PDB file of C-alpha atoms and ligand atoms in Angstrom:
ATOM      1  CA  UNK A 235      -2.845 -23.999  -3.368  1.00  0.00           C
ATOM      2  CA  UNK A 236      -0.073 -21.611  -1.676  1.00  0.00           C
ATOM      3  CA  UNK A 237      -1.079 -20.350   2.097  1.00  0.00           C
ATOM      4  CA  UNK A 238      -3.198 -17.135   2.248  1.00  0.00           C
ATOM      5  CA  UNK A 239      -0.992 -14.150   2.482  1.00  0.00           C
ATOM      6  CA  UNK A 240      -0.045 -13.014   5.766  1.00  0.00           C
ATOM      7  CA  UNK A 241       1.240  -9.320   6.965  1.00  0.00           C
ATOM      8  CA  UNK A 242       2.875  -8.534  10.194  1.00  0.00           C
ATOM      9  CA  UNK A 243       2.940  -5.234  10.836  1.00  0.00           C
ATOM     10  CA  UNK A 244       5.345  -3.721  12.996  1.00  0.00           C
ATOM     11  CA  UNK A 245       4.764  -0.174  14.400  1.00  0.00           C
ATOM     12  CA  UNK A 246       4.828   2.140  17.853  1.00  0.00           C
ATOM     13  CA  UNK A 247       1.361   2.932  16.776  1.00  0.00           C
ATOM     14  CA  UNK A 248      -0.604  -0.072  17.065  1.00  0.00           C
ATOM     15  CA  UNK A 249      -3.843   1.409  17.248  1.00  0.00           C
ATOM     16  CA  UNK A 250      -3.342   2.825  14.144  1.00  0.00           C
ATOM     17  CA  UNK A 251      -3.862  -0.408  12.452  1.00  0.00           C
ATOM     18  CA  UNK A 252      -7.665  -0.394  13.577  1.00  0.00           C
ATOM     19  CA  UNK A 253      -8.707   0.568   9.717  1.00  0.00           C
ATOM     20  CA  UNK A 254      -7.813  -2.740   9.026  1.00  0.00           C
ATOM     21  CA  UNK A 255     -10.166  -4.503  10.789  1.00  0.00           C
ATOM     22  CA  UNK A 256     -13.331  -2.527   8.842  1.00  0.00           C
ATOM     23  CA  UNK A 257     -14.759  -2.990   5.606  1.00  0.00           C
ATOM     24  CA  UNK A 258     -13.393  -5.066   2.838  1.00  0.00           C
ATOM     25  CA  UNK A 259     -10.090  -5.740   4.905  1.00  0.00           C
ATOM     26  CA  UNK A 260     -12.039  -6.791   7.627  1.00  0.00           C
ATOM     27  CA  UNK A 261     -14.132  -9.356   5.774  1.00  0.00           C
ATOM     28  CA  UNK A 262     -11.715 -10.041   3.844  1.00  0.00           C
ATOM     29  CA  UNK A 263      -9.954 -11.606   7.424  1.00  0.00           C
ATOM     30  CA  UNK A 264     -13.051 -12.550   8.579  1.00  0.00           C
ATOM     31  CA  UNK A 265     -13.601 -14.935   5.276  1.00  0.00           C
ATOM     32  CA  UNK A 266      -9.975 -16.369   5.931  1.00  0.00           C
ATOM     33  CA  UNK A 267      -8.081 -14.726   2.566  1.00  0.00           C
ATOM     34  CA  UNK A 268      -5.941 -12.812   4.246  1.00  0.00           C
ATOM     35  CA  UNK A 269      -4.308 -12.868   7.814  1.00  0.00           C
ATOM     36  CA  UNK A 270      -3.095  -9.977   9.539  1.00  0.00           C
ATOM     37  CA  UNK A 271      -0.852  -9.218  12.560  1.00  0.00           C
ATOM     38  CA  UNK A 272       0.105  -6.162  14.476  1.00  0.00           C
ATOM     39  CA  UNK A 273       3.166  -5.675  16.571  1.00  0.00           C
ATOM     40  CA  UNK A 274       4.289  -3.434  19.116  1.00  0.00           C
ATOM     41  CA  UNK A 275       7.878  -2.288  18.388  1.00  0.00           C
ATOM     42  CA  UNK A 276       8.140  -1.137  21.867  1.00  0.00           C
ATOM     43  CA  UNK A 277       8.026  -4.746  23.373  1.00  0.00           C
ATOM     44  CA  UNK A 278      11.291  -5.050  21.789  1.00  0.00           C
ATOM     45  CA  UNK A 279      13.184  -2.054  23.195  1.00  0.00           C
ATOM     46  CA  UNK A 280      16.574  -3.089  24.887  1.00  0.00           C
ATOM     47  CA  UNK A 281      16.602  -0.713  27.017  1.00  0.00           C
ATOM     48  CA  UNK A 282      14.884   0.330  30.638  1.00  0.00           C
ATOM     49  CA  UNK A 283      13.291   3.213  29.137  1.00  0.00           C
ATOM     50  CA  UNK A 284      11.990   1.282  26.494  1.00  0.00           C
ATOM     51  CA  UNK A 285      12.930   3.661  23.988  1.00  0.00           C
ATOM     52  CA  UNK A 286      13.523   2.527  20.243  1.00  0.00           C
ATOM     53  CA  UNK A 287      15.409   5.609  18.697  1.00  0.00           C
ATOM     54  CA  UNK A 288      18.160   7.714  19.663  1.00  0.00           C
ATOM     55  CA  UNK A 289      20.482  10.516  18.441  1.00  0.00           C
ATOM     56  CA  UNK A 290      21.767  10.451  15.064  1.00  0.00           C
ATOM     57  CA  UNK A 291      25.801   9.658  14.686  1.00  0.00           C
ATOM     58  CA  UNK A 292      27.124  12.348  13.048  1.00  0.00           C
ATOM     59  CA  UNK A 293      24.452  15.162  14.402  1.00  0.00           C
ATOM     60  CA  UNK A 294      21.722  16.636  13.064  1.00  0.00           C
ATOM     61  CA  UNK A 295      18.473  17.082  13.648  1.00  0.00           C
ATOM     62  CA  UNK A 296      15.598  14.655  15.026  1.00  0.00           C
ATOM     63  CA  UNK A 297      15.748  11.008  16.058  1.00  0.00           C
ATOM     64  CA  UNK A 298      16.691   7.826  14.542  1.00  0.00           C
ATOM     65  CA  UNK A 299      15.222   4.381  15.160  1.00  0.00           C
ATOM     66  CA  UNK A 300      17.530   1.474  16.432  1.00  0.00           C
ATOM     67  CA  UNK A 301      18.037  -1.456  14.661  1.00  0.00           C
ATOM     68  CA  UNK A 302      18.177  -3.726  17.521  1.00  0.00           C
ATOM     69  CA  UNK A 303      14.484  -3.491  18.536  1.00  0.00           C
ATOM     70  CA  UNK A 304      13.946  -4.000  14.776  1.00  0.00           C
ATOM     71  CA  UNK A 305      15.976  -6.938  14.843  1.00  0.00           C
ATOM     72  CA  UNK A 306      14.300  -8.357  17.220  1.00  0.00           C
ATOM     73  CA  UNK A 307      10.983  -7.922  15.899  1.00  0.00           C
ATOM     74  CA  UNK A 308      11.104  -8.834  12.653  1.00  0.00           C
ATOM     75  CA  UNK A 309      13.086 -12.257  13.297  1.00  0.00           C
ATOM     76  CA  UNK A 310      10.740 -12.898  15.783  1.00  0.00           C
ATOM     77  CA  UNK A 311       7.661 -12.938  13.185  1.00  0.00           C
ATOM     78  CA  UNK A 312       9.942 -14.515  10.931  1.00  0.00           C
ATOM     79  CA  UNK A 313      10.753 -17.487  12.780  1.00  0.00           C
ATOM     80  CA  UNK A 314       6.645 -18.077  12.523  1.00  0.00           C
ATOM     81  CA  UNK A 315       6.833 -18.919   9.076  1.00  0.00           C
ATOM     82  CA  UNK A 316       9.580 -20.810   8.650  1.00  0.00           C
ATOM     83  CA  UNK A 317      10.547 -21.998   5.256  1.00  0.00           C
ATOM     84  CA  UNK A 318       8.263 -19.200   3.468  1.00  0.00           C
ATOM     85  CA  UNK A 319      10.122 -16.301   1.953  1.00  0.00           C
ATOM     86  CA  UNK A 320       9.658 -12.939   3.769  1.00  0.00           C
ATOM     87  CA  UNK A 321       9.128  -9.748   1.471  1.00  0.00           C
ATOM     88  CA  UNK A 322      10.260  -6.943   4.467  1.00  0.00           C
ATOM     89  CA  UNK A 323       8.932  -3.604   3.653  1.00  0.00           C
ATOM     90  CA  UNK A 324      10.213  -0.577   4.458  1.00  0.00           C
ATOM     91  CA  UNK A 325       8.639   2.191   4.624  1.00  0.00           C
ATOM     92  CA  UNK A 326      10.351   5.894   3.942  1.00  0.00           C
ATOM     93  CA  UNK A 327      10.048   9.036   1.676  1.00  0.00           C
ATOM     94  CA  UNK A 328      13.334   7.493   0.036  1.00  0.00           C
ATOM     95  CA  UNK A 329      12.405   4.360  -1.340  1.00  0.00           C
ATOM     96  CA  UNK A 330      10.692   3.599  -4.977  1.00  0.00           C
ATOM     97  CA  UNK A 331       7.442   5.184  -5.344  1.00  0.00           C
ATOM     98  CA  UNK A 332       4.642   2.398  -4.844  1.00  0.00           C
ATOM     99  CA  UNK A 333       2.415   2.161  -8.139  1.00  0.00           C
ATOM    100  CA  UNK A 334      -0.861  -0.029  -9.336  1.00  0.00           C
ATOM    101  CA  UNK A 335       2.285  -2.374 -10.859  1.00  0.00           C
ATOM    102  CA  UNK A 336       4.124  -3.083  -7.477  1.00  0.00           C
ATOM    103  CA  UNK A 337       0.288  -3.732  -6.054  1.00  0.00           C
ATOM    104  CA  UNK A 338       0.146  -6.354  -8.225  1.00  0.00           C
ATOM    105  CA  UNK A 339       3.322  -8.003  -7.869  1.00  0.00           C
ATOM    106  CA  UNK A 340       2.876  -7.784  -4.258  1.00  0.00           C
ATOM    107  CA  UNK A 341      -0.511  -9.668  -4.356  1.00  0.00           C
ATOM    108  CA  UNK A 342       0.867 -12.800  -5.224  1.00  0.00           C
ATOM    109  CA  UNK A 343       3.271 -12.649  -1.987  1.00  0.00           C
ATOM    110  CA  UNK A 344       2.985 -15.278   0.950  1.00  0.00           C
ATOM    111  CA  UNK A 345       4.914 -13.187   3.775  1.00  0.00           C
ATOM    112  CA  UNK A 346       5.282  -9.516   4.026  1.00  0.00           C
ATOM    113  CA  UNK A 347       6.449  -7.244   7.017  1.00  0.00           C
ATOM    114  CA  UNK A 348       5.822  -4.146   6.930  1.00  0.00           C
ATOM    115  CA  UNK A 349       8.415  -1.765   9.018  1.00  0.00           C
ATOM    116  CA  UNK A 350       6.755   1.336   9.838  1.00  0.00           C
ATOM    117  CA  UNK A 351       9.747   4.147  10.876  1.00  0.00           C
ATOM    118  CA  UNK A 352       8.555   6.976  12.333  1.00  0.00           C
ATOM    119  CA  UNK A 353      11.134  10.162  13.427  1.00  0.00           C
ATOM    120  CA  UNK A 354      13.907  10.159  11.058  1.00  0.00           C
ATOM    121  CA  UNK A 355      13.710   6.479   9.936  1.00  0.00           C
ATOM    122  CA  UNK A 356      15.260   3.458  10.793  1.00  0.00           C
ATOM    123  CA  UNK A 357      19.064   3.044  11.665  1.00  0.00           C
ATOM    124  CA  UNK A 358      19.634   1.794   7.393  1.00  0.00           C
ATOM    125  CA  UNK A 359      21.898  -1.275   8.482  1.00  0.00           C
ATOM    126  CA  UNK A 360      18.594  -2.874   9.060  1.00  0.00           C
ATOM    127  CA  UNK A 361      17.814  -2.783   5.568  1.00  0.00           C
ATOM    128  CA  UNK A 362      21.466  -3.858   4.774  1.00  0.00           C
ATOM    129  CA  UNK A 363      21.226  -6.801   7.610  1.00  0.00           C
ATOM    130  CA  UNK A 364      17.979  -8.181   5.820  1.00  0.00           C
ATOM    131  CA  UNK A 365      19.100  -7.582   2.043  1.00  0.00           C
ATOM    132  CA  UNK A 366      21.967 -10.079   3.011  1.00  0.00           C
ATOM    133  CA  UNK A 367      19.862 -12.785   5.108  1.00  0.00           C
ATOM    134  CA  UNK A 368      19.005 -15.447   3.300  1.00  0.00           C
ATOM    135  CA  UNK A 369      15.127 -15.842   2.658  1.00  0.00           C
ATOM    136  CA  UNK A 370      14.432 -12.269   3.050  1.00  0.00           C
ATOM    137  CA  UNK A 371      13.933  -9.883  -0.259  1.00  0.00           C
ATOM    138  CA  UNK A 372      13.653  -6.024   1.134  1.00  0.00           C
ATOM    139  CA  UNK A 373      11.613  -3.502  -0.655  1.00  0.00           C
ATOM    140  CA  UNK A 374      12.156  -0.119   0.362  1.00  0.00           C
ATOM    141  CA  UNK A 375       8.582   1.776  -0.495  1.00  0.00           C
ATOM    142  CA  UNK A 376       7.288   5.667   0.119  1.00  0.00           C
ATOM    143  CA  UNK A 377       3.617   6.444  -0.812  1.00  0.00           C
ATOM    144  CA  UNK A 378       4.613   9.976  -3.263  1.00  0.00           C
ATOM    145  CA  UNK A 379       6.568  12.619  -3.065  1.00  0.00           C
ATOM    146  CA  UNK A 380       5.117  14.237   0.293  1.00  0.00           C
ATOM    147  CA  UNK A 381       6.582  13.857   4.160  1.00  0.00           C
ATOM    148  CA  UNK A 382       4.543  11.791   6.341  1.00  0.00           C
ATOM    149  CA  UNK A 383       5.026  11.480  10.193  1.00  0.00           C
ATOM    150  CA  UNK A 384       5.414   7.763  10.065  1.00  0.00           C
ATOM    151  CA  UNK A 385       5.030   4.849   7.895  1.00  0.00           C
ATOM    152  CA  UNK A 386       1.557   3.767   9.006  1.00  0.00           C
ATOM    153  CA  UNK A 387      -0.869   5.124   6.687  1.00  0.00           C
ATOM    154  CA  UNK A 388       1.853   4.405   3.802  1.00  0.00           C
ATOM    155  CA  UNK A 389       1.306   0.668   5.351  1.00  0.00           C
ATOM    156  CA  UNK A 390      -2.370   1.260   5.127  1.00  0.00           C
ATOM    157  CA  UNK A 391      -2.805   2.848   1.703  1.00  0.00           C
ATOM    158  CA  UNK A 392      -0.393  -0.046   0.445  1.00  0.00           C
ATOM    159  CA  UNK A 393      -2.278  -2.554   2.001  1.00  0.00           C
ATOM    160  CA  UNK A 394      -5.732  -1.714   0.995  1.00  0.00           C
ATOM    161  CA  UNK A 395      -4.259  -1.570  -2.575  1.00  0.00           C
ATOM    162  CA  UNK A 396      -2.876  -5.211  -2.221  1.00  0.00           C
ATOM    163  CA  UNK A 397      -5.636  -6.812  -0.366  1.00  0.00           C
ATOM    164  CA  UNK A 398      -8.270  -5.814  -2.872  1.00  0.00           C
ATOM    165  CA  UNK A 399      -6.210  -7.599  -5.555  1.00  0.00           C
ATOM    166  CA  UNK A 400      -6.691 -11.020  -3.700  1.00  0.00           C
ATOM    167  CA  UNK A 401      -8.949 -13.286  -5.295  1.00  0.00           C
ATOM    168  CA  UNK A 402     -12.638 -13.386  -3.346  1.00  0.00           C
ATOM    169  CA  UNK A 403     -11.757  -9.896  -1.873  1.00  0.00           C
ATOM    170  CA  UNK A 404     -13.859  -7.991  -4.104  1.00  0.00           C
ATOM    171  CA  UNK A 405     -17.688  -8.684  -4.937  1.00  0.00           C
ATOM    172  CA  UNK A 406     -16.808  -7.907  -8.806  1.00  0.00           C
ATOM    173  CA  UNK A 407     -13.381  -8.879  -9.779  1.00  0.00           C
ATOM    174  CA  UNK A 408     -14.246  -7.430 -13.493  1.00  0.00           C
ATOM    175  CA  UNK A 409     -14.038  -3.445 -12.218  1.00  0.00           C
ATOM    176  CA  UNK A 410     -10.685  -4.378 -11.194  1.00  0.00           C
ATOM    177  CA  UNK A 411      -9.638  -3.974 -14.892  1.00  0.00           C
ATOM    178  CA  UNK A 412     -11.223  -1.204 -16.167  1.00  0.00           C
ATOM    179  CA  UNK A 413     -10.610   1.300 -12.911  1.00  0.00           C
ATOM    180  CA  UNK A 414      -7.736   4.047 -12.605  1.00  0.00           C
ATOM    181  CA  UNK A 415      -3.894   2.934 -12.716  1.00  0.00           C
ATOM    182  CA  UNK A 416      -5.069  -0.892 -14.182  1.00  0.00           C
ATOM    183  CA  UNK A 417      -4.634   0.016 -17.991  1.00  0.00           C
ATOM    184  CA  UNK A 418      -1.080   0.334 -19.162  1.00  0.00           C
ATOM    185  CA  UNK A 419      -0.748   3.341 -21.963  1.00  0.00           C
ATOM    186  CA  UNK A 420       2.114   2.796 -25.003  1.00  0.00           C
ATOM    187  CA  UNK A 421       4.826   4.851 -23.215  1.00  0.00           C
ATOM    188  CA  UNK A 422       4.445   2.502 -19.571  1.00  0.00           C
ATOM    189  CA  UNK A 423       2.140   5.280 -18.224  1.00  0.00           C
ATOM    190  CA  UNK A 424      -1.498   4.721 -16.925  1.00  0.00           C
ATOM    191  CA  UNK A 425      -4.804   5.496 -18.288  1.00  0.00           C
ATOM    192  CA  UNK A 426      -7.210   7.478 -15.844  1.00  0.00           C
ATOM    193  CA  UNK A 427     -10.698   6.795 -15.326  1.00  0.00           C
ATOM    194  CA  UNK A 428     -13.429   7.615 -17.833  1.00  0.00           C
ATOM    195  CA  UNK A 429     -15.950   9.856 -16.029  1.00  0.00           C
ATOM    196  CA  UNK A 430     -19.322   7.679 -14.070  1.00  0.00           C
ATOM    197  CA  UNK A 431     -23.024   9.413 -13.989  1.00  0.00           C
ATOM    198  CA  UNK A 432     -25.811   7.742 -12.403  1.00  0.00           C
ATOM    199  CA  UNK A 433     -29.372   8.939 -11.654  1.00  0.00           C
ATOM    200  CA  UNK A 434     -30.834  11.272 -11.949  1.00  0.00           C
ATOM    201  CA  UNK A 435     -30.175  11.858 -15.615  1.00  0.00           C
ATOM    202  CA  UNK A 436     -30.147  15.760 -14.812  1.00  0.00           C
ATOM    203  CA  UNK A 437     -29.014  16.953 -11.388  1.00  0.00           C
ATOM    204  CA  UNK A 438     -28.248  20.855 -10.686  1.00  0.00           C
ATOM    205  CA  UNK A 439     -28.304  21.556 -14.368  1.00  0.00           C
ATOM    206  CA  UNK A 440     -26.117  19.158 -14.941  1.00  0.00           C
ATOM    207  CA  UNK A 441     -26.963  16.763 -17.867  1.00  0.00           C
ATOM    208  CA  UNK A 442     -25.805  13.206 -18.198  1.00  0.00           C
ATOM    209  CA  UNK A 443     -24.339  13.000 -21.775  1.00  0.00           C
ATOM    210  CA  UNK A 444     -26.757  11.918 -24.331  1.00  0.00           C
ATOM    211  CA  UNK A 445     -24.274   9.466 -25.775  1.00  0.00           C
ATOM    212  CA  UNK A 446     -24.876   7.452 -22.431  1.00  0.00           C
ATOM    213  CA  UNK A 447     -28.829   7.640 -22.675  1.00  0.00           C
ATOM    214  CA  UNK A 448     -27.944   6.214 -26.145  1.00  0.00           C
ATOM    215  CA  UNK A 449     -28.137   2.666 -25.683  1.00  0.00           C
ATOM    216  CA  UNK A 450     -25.677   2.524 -28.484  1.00  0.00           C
ATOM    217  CA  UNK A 451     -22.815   0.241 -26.756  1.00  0.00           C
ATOM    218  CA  UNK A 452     -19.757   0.557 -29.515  1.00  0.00           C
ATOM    219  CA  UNK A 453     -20.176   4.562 -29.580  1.00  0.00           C
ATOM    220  CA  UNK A 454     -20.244   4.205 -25.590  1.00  0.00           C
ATOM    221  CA  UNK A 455     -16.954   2.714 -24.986  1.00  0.00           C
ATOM    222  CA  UNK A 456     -15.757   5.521 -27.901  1.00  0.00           C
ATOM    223  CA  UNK A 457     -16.776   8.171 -25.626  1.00  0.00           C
ATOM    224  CA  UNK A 458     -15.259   6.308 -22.689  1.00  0.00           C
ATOM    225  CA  UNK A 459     -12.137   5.412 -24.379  1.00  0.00           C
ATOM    226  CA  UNK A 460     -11.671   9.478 -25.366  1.00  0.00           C
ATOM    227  CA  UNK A 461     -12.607  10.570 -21.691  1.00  0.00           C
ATOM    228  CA  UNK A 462     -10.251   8.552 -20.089  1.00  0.00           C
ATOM    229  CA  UNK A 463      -7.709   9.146 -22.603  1.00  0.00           C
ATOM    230  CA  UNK A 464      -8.498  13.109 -22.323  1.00  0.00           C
ATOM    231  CA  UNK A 465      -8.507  13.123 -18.641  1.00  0.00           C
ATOM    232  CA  UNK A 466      -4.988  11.127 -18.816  1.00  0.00           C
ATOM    233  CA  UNK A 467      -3.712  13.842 -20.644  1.00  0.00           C
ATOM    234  CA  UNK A 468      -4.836  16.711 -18.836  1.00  0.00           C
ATOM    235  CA  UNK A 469      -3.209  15.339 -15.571  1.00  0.00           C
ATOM    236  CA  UNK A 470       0.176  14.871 -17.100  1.00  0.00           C
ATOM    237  CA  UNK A 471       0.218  18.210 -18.551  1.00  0.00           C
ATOM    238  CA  UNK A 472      -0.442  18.976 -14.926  1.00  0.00           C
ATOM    239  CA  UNK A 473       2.293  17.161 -13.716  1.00  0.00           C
ATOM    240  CA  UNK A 474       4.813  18.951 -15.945  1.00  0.00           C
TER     241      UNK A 474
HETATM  242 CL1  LIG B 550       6.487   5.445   3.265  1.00  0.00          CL
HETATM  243  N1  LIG B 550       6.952   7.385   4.972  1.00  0.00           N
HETATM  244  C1  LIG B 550       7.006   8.668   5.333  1.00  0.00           C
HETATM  245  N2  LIG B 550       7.412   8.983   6.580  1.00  0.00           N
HETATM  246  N3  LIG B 550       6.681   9.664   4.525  1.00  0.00           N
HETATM  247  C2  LIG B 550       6.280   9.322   3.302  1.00  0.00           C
HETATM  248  C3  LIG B 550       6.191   8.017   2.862  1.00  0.00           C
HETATM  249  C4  LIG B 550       6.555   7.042   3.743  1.00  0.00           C
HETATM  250  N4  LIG B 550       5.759   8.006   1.582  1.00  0.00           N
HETATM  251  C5  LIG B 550       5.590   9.283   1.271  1.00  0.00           C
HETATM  252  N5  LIG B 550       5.899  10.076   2.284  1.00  0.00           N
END
C-alpha cells in the first residue's frame, strides 16, 4: 500500500487555499486519503523587503517572480519526503492544457507541489533547475486558454479534479465513469454528458422525455448514448 498522496502548495495567497478545507476535500483530509499543505512563499524572500519578484531582464512590462525564494521553498518541502519522487507543478497560461486524462495520471502520484506564479510568472530557470534534479519530474500546467491573475484557482480546479479520483473520496465511485470528459470518443476526443431530469416529471412546461418514464432500460441508454453523442457534437462545432 503506497503513502496517501500529499500536496504542498506554495503560494503568496495562502488564504486562498481555504476551499480546500470544505466539502469533499475537506473530508476527504479529515478521513486521512489525502494530506494537504500550504506554504507561504513570502517566508522565503531573501531580501529585507521580503519581496519575491522583481523587474524583468530585458524590460518590459510587469513583474517577475525570483527563483531563489522558490528554491528555497520547494527544497524545503522536498527534503520532507525524502526518497519519494516529487511531481512539481507549475502553474502558467503556457504550459499543456490540463484535461480529465492528466487528472487521472496525476491521481496515482505520491508527491506533488504545486507552484502558484502570480505577476508575470516565475523566473523559468526554476523549471530548468528542477527538470535537471534528480527525483523531481516538472509538469508545466494552465487551466484553458484564458489569463488568470495567479495560479491559485488553476491549483484549485486541478486539485478538486485529482482528489475526487482517489479511491474512498467519492460516495459512488460508479458516476465517475459515466460523467463528462471520462469516456474517450474514436478520434481521442471526449464524450459530453447525456442530459439528467428528476422530479417533477413536468416543471414550467417542460416535459421529462417519455422515453425516460419508459421503464424500458436498453432504449434508455439509446437515448442517452445519442444525447451525449449529440451534445458532443454541437460543442465542437462550437469550438470551430
Ligand atoms: Cl495555470 N495561470 C494563469 N495565471 N493563468 C491561467 C492559467 C494558469 N491557466 C489558464 N490561465
Amino acid at each position: 500500500m503506497s503513502n496517501k498522496p500529499t500536496f504542498d502548495l506554495i503560494t503568496i495567497f495562502p488564504e486562498y487555499m481555504a476551499p480546500l478545507n470544505l466539502s469533499l476535500i475537506g473530508k476527504a483530509q479529515e478521513k486521512g486519503l489525502v494530506e494537504i499543505a500550504v506554504h507561504d512563499l513570502r517566508q522565503h524572500a531573501t531580501n529585507v523587503h521580503h519581496s519575491v519578484d522583481d523587474t524583468p531582464y530585458g524590460g518590459g512590462a510587469g513583474m517577475v517572480m525570483m527563483p531563489e525564494p522558490w528554491g528555497k521553498a520547494i527544497d524545503q518541502v522536498a527534503a520532507q519526503r525524502p526518497g519519494t519522487i516529487h511531481d512539481l507543478i507549475i502553474l502558467t497560461p503556457a504550459g499543456r492544457r490540463f484535461n480529465q486524462s492528466i487528472a487521472q495520471e496525476m491521481s496515482s502520484y505520491e508527491h506533488m507541489i504545486f507552484a502558484c506564479g502570480r505577476y508575470e510568472g516565475i523566473d523559468i530557470r526554476v523549471t530548468e533547475h528542477y527538470q535537471n534534479t534528480p527525483g523531481f519530474r516538472v509538469h508545466e500546467l494552465s487551466i484553458g486558454d484564458y489569463v488568470l491573475n495567479g495560479g491559485e484557482v488553476a491549483t484549485l480546479a486541478i486539485m478538486e479534479s485529482i482528489i475526487r479520483l482517489i479511491p474512498g473520496v467519492l460516495g459512488n465511485p460508479e458516476s465517475i465513469v459515466e460523467e463528462s470528459h471520462s469516456i474517450t470518443t474514436a478520434d481521442g476526443g471526449v464524450l459530453l454528458e447525456y442530459p439528467s431530469y428528476t422530479k417533477p416529471a413536468e416543471w414550467r412546461g417542460l416535459p421529462v422525455p417519455e422515453v425516460l418514464l419508459s421503464g424500458n432500460h436498453a432504449l434508455i441508454e439509446k437515448w442517452r448514448a445519442e444525447q451525449a453523442s449529440a451534445r458532443t457534437q454541437k460543442v465542437q462545432n462550437h469550438l470551430k
